[in-house]
GROMACS .gro file of C-alpha atoms in nm:
model
  324
    1MET     CA    1  -0.015   0.005   0.001
    2THR     CA    2   0.152   0.334  -0.120
    3ALA     CA    3   0.184   0.664   0.120
    4ILE     CA    4  -0.090   0.821  -0.064
    5ASN     CA    5  -0.321   0.542  -0.026
    6LYS     CA    6  -0.259   0.524   0.343
    7LYS     CA    7  -0.325   0.913   0.363
    8THR     CA    8  -0.641   0.874   0.158
    9ILE     CA    9  -0.774   0.598   0.404
   10LEU     CA   10  -0.665   0.785   0.701
   11THR     CA   11  -0.831   1.096   0.592
   12PHE     CA   12  -1.157   0.903   0.499
   13PHE     CA   13  -1.178   0.769   0.848
   14LYS     CA   14  -1.077   1.092   1.018
   15GLU     CA   15  -1.368   1.277   0.835
   16TYR     CA   16  -1.622   1.018   0.888
   17ALA     CA   17  -1.508   1.003   1.256
   18LEU     CA   18  -1.552   1.357   1.308
   19VAL     CA   19  -1.888   1.365   1.121
   20THR     CA   20  -1.994   1.075   1.375
   21LEU     CA   21  -1.878   1.277   1.662
   22GLY     CA   22  -2.053   1.590   1.574
   23MET     CA   23  -2.378   1.416   1.493
   24LEU     CA   24  -2.357   1.249   1.834
   25LEU     CA   25  -2.311   1.582   2.012
   26TYR     CA   26  -2.599   1.699   1.828
   27VAL     CA   27  -2.822   1.401   1.927
   28LEU     CA   28  -2.717   1.415   2.280
   29ALA     CA   29  -2.828   1.782   2.307
   30TRP     CA   30  -3.173   1.697   2.185
   31THR     CA   31  -3.215   1.366   2.392
   32VAL     CA   32  -3.058   1.494   2.724
   33PHE     CA   33  -3.106   1.872   2.735
   34LEU     CA   34  -3.412   1.987   2.497
   35MET     CA   35  -3.671   1.699   2.473
   36PRO     CA   36  -3.665   1.626   2.853
   37ASN     CA   37  -3.782   1.989   2.879
   38ASN     CA   38  -4.024   1.999   2.596
   39LEU     CA   39  -3.807   2.265   2.428
   40VAL     CA   40  -3.844   2.321   2.059
   41GLY     CA   41  -3.592   2.442   1.806
   42GLY     CA   42  -3.530   2.518   1.445
   43GLY     CA   43  -3.492   2.298   1.159
   44ILE     CA   44  -3.609   1.932   1.096
   45SER     CA   45  -3.492   1.836   1.431
   46GLY     CA   46  -3.730   2.084   1.603
   47LEU     CA   47  -4.016   1.978   1.373
   48SER     CA   48  -3.954   1.624   1.467
   49ALA     CA   49  -3.932   1.713   1.834
   50MET     CA   50  -4.285   1.894   1.804
   51ILE     CA   51  -4.420   1.590   1.647
   52GLN     CA   52  -4.308   1.363   1.908
   53TYR     CA   53  -4.469   1.612   2.191
   54ALA     CA   54  -4.788   1.605   2.011
   55THR     CA   55  -4.819   1.231   1.985
   56ASN     CA   56  -4.704   1.186   2.352
   57GLY     CA   57  -4.396   0.990   2.260
   58VAL     CA   58  -4.570   0.731   2.015
   59LEU     CA   59  -4.403   0.874   1.712
   60LYS     CA   60  -4.049   0.927   1.805
   61SER     CA   61  -3.858   1.214   1.656
   62GLY     CA   62  -3.572   0.986   1.482
   63TYR     CA   63  -3.846   0.843   1.254
   64THR     CA   64  -4.001   1.188   1.149
   65TYR     CA   65  -3.653   1.316   1.112
   66PHE     CA   66  -3.535   1.026   0.880
   67VAL     CA   67  -3.846   1.036   0.653
   68ILE     CA   68  -3.858   1.424   0.597
   69ASN     CA   69  -3.497   1.424   0.520
   70VAL     CA   70  -3.516   1.170   0.273
   71VAL     CA   71  -3.797   1.326   0.098
   72LEU     CA   72  -3.601   1.627   0.106
   73LEU     CA   73  -3.318   1.461  -0.041
   74ILE     CA   74  -3.508   1.305  -0.318
   75ILE     CA   75  -3.661   1.665  -0.412
   76GLY     CA   76  -3.302   1.820  -0.394
   77LEU     CA   77  -3.166   1.551  -0.615
   78PHE     CA   78  -3.394   1.634  -0.877
   79THR     CA   79  -3.401   2.010  -0.837
   80LEU     CA   80  -3.055   2.098  -0.757
   81GLY     CA   81  -2.843   1.806  -0.890
   82ARG     CA   82  -2.597   1.596  -0.702
   83GLN     CA   83  -2.495   1.840  -0.452
   84PHE     CA   84  -2.559   1.613  -0.146
   85GLY     CA   85  -2.292   1.343  -0.111
   86ILE     CA   86  -2.275   1.035   0.107
   87LYS     CA   87  -2.160   1.226   0.418
   88THR     CA   88  -2.501   1.398   0.430
   89VAL     CA   89  -2.666   1.077   0.379
   90TYR     CA   90  -2.453   0.923   0.681
   91ALA     CA   91  -2.527   1.217   0.886
   92ILE     CA   92  -2.894   1.200   0.855
   93VAL     CA   93  -2.893   0.796   0.940
   94ILE     CA   94  -2.664   0.845   1.223
   95THR     CA   95  -2.873   1.130   1.357
   96SER     CA   96  -3.210   0.940   1.303
   97VAL     CA   97  -3.089   0.628   1.464
   98GLY     CA   98  -2.919   0.821   1.766
   99LEU     CA   99  -3.277   1.038   1.819
  100ASN     CA  100  -3.450   0.709   1.885
  101VAL     CA  101  -3.165   0.484   2.064
  102PHE     CA  102  -3.048   0.753   2.288
  103GLN     CA  103  -3.383   0.838   2.439
  104ASP     CA  104  -3.423   0.472   2.560
  105LEU     CA  105  -3.047   0.415   2.638
  106ILE     CA  106  -2.984   0.734   2.840
  107PRO     CA  107  -3.125   0.676   3.205
  108ALA     CA  108  -3.408   0.935   3.292
  109GLU     CA  109  -3.227   1.001   3.622
  110ILE     CA  110  -2.951   1.167   3.423
  111CYS     CA  111  -3.193   1.376   3.211
  112GLN     CA  112  -3.357   1.461   3.529
  113THR     CA  113  -3.041   1.581   3.698
  114LEU     CA  114  -2.874   1.764   3.422
  115ALA     CA  115  -3.147   1.900   3.236
  116VAL     CA  116  -3.492   1.915   3.411
  117ASP     CA  117  -3.365   2.016   3.758
  118ASN     CA  118  -3.132   2.272   3.632
  119GLY     CA  119  -3.433   2.447   3.444
  120LYS     CA  120  -3.505   2.558   3.099
  121LEU     CA  121  -3.272   2.834   3.053
  122ILE     CA  122  -2.962   2.622   3.142
  123SER     CA  123  -3.093   2.326   2.946
  124CYS     CA  124  -3.135   2.560   2.647
  125MET     CA  125  -2.797   2.719   2.672
  126MET     CA  126  -2.626   2.376   2.710
  127GLY     CA  127  -2.832   2.225   2.434
  128GLY     CA  128  -2.801   2.493   2.187
  129ALA     CA  129  -2.416   2.506   2.260
  130LEU     CA  130  -2.392   2.135   2.199
  131VAL     CA  131  -2.599   2.138   1.865
  132GLY     CA  132  -2.395   2.444   1.747
  133VAL     CA  133  -2.046   2.253   1.816
  134GLY     CA  134  -2.186   1.952   1.667
  135ILE     CA  135  -2.306   2.101   1.348
  136GLY     CA  136  -1.969   2.283   1.332
  137ILE     CA  137  -1.753   1.971   1.365
  138ALA     CA  138  -1.958   1.791   1.088
  139MET     CA  139  -1.947   2.099   0.864
  140SER     CA  140  -1.552   2.143   0.904
  141VAL     CA  141  -1.496   1.821   0.711
  142GLY     CA  142  -1.781   1.884   0.447
  143GLY     CA  143  -2.049   1.709   0.647
  144SER     CA  144  -2.417   1.836   0.659
  145SER     CA  145  -2.721   1.733   0.824
  146GLY     CA  146  -2.944   1.834   0.530
  147GLY     CA  147  -3.289   1.964   0.659
  148THR     CA  148  -3.411   2.295   0.594
  149ASP     CA  149  -3.075   2.371   0.420
  150ILE     CA  150  -3.217   2.179   0.100
  151ILE     CA  151  -3.532   2.378   0.115
  152ALA     CA  152  -3.339   2.708   0.131
  153LEU     CA  153  -3.122   2.592  -0.167
  154ILE     CA  154  -3.440   2.495  -0.384
  155VAL     CA  155  -3.608   2.838  -0.293
  156ASN     CA  156  -3.268   3.028  -0.366
  157LYS     CA  157  -3.266   2.859  -0.706
  158TYR     CA  158  -3.604   3.014  -0.826
  159LYS     CA  159  -3.637   3.334  -0.595
  160ASN     CA  160  -3.381   3.598  -0.512
  161ILE     CA  161  -3.383   3.488  -0.152
  162SER     CA  162  -3.051   3.428   0.030
  163VAL     CA  163  -2.996   3.080   0.191
  164GLY     CA  164  -2.915   3.217   0.527
  165LYS     CA  165  -3.231   3.437   0.546
  166MET     CA  166  -3.456   3.159   0.410
  167ILE     CA  167  -3.315   2.910   0.706
  168LEU     CA  168  -3.387   3.202   0.950
  169ILE     CA  169  -3.724   3.243   0.821
  170MET     CA  170  -3.809   2.865   0.845
  171ASP     CA  171  -3.659   2.824   1.202
  172VAL     CA  172  -3.884   3.115   1.329
  173VAL     CA  173  -4.191   2.967   1.146
  174ILE     CA  174  -4.132   2.607   1.288
  175ILE     CA  175  -4.051   2.731   1.642
  176CYS     CA  176  -4.360   2.973   1.651
  177SER     CA  177  -4.582   2.698   1.505
  178SER     CA  178  -4.530   2.510   1.838
  179ILE     CA  179  -4.775   2.722   2.001
  180ILE     CA  180  -5.060   2.588   1.807
  181MET     CA  181  -4.957   2.224   1.840
  182PRO     CA  182  -5.050   2.009   2.134
  183SER     CA  183  -4.754   1.927   2.365
  184TYR     CA  184  -4.738   1.645   2.618
  185THR     CA  185  -4.458   1.588   2.868
  186ALA     CA  186  -4.306   1.246   2.933
  187ASP     CA  187  -4.571   1.165   3.209
  188GLY     CA  188  -4.856   1.254   2.984
  189ALA     CA  189  -4.948   1.591   3.097
  190LEU     CA  190  -5.052   1.860   2.848
  191LEU     CA  191  -4.845   2.172   2.851
  192PRO     CA  192  -5.020   2.491   2.926
  193PHE     CA  193  -5.038   2.779   2.682
  194SER     CA  194  -4.809   3.003   2.886
  195THR     CA  195  -4.532   2.736   2.911
  196LYS     CA  196  -4.542   2.691   2.524
  197VAL     CA  197  -4.510   3.061   2.478
  198SER     CA  198  -4.197   3.061   2.691
  199ASN     CA  199  -4.071   2.770   2.499
  200VAL     CA  200  -4.098   2.973   2.212
  201VAL     CA  201  -3.872   3.239   2.346
  202TYR     CA  202  -3.622   2.958   2.461
  203GLY     CA  203  -3.647   2.807   2.111
  204LEU     CA  204  -3.544   3.149   1.955
  205MET     CA  205  -3.268   3.205   2.204
  206MET     CA  206  -3.129   2.838   2.108
  207VAL     CA  207  -3.132   2.910   1.747
  208TYR     CA  208  -2.919   3.244   1.804
  209LEU     CA  209  -2.680   3.052   2.029
  210THR     CA  210  -2.657   2.742   1.795
  211SER     CA  211  -2.538   2.990   1.504
  212THR     CA  212  -2.295   3.159   1.724
  213CYS     CA  213  -2.127   2.852   1.842
  214ILE     CA  214  -2.116   2.727   1.466
  215ASP     CA  215  -1.968   3.034   1.357
  216LEU     CA  216  -1.700   3.028   1.653
  217TYR     CA  217  -1.611   2.683   1.606
  218LEU     CA  218  -1.554   2.707   1.223
  219SER     CA  219  -1.366   3.048   1.255
  220GLY     CA  220  -1.166   2.907   1.555
  221ALA     CA  221  -1.058   2.598   1.378
  222ARG     CA  222  -0.952   2.800   1.056
  223GLN     CA  223  -0.860   3.119   1.168
  224SER     CA  224  -0.488   3.246   1.095
  225ASN     CA  225  -0.317   3.560   1.101
  226GLN     CA  226  -0.178   3.764   0.815
  227LEU     CA  227   0.157   3.958   0.896
  228LEU     CA  228   0.271   4.263   0.693
  229ILE     CA  229   0.627   4.321   0.795
  230LEU     CA  230   0.838   4.645   0.723
  231SER     CA  231   1.207   4.609   0.816
  232SER     CA  232   1.551   4.690   0.673
  233ARG     CA  233   1.643   4.329   0.775
  234TYR     CA  234   1.370   4.170   0.553
  235GLU     CA  235   1.602   3.937   0.405
  236GLN     CA  236   1.693   3.775   0.752
  237ILE     CA  237   1.331   3.753   0.865
  238ALA     CA  238   1.210   3.595   0.518
  239ASP     CA  239   1.477   3.332   0.556
  240MET     CA  240   1.386   3.250   0.902
  241ILE     CA  241   1.015   3.196   0.803
  242THR     CA  242   1.077   2.974   0.532
  243ARG     CA  243   1.362   2.773   0.677
  244ASP     CA  244   1.248   2.748   1.066
  245MET     CA  245   0.882   2.766   1.042
  246HIS     CA  246   0.846   2.639   0.694
  247ARG     CA  247   0.585   2.900   0.590
  248GLY     CA  248   0.579   3.078   0.252
  249VAL     CA  249   0.676   3.449   0.229
  250THR     CA  250   0.588   3.698  -0.051
  251VAL     CA  251   0.802   4.003  -0.087
  252LEU     CA  252   0.623   4.306  -0.177
  253ASP     CA  253   0.751   4.637  -0.337
  254GLY     CA  254   0.656   4.933  -0.134
  255GLU     CA  255   0.743   5.315  -0.107
  256GLY     CA  256   0.728   5.509   0.214
  257TRP     CA  257   0.541   5.792   0.115
  258PHE     CA  258   0.669   6.042   0.381
  259THR     CA  259   1.044   5.946   0.293
  260LYS     CA  260   0.966   5.876  -0.075
  261GLN     CA  261   1.235   5.584  -0.033
  262PRO     CA  262   1.156   5.236  -0.167
  263ALA     CA  263   1.086   4.967   0.072
  264LYS     CA  264   1.034   4.587   0.091
  265VAL     CA  265   0.728   4.448   0.252
  266LEU     CA  266   0.697   4.083   0.386
  267MET     CA  267   0.366   3.932   0.362
  268CYS     CA  268   0.304   3.575   0.541
  269ILE     CA  269   0.028   3.391   0.691
  270VAL     CA  270   0.082   3.177   0.978
  271SER     CA  271  -0.160   3.011   1.244
  272ARG     CA  272  -0.255   3.221   1.526
  273ALA     CA  273  -0.016   2.998   1.770
  274GLU     CA  274   0.287   3.064   1.535
  275SER     CA  275   0.224   3.428   1.514
  276ASN     CA  276   0.359   3.483   1.865
  277VAL     CA  277   0.663   3.293   1.775
  278LEU     CA  278   0.715   3.509   1.477
  279LEU     CA  279   0.663   3.835   1.646
  280ARG     CA  280   0.907   3.730   1.911
  281TYR     CA  281   1.178   3.643   1.643
  282ILE     CA  282   1.107   3.972   1.428
  283LYS     CA  283   1.166   4.173   1.782
  284SER     CA  284   1.498   3.988   1.818
  285VAL     CA  285   1.622   4.059   1.475
  286ASP     CA  286   1.480   4.411   1.432
  287GLU     CA  287   1.316   4.616   1.734
  288LYS     CA  288   1.216   4.884   1.492
  289ALA     CA  289   1.037   4.664   1.251
  290PHE     CA  290   0.667   4.795   1.144
  291VAL     CA  291   0.453   4.461   1.187
  292SER     CA  292   0.072   4.458   1.111
  293VAL     CA  293  -0.124   4.165   1.218
  294SER     CA  294  -0.470   4.085   1.089
  295THR     CA  295  -0.711   3.804   1.132
  296VAL     CA  296  -0.818   3.598   0.827
  297GLY     CA  297  -1.121   3.366   0.865
  298ALA     CA  298  -0.987   3.087   0.645
  299VAL     CA  299  -0.683   3.011   0.444
  300TYR     CA  300  -0.684   2.741   0.151
  301GLY     CA  301  -0.379   2.607   0.006
  302LYS     CA  302  -0.072   2.434   0.098
  303GLY     CA  303   0.003   2.411   0.462
  304PHE     CA  304  -0.354   2.516   0.550
  305GLU     CA  305  -0.704   2.408   0.468
  306LYS     CA  306  -0.790   2.217   0.166
  307ILE     CA  307  -1.099   2.368  -0.047
  308LYS     CA  308  -1.386   2.127   0.007
  309GLY     CA  309  -1.585   2.030  -0.288
  310ASP     CA  310  -1.582   1.801  -0.602
  311SER     CA  311  -1.438   1.977  -0.880
  312SER     CA  312  -1.632   1.796  -1.125
  313SER     CA  313  -1.954   1.934  -0.979
  314LYS     CA  314  -2.079   2.295  -1.003
  315PRO     CA  315  -2.280   2.428  -0.702
  316SER     CA  316  -2.567   2.641  -0.776
  317GLY     CA  317  -2.676   2.943  -0.547
  318ASP     CA  318  -2.544   3.007  -0.212
  319ASN     CA  319  -2.445   2.640  -0.122
  320ILE     CA  320  -2.344   2.676   0.218
  321GLY     CA  321  -2.260   2.395   0.467
  322LYS     CA  322  -2.322   2.114   0.200
  323ASP     CA  323  -2.154   1.804   0.187
  324SER     CA  324  -1.864   1.758  -0.068
   0.00000   0.00000   0.00000
């Protein structure tokens, strides 16, 4: 087996392991923190939870989640083409099975202690954070849980409505619709109207928290620093970056407008951890060096992230968070 094949196999298992981890965190958020409190959320998972509450647990959320996503995948396949790869299907299966199995597997005492006893606000915060981190982990390797993303992409293809705005609209509609749907607790009690109204507020909070955690995870995993270095000893600094840090450097021609003298500007991109090391070295070489440090959200290329996606397929619309 060649080194390239080994690397491909390791990458394959790593990506699917991360998708599995992300979806399991997603499932734990719902089964441990959200559903024991009859909380609602956006997307297909929120709709599936509402159906489970309305049927008093007869129709578990995993079944509804799976059926709705399969229907959406089929529609998306005919409408959008082959944008939804095997990772999306895998994530949907893992999530559907997990939503059903974990409800029976996790002892009720754990849910009572961690979620119900701590109140709905803490459960909303913990559940929303876990959902966001779980989705972020899956998205970082090109995974996707499908759901309302597919509907948003279909609408975006025919109407001039952004995907993000469409997903937000659907989340709000799904959460607010829980007011008119009956909701039974685990012991069979019907939730009063006032409790359902408060659950809507918690659901909207959870959507915001989830999206924030997704952004923080993805930006934190990919963030790097871009440094612009102006120094008379630029050659020594550039040699160190390429020799010791194994990072590329671009030398730009500049001119000091005040002195009207030509100058060389070094531009390099390093990870956030490496930037502090580089700054210390620059100071040791030239204390008078002028250095500008800026944060970049993502860097693609050799030594950094790989661009996700199949070069043979052409995405349509604002295809965000889709499988590749």
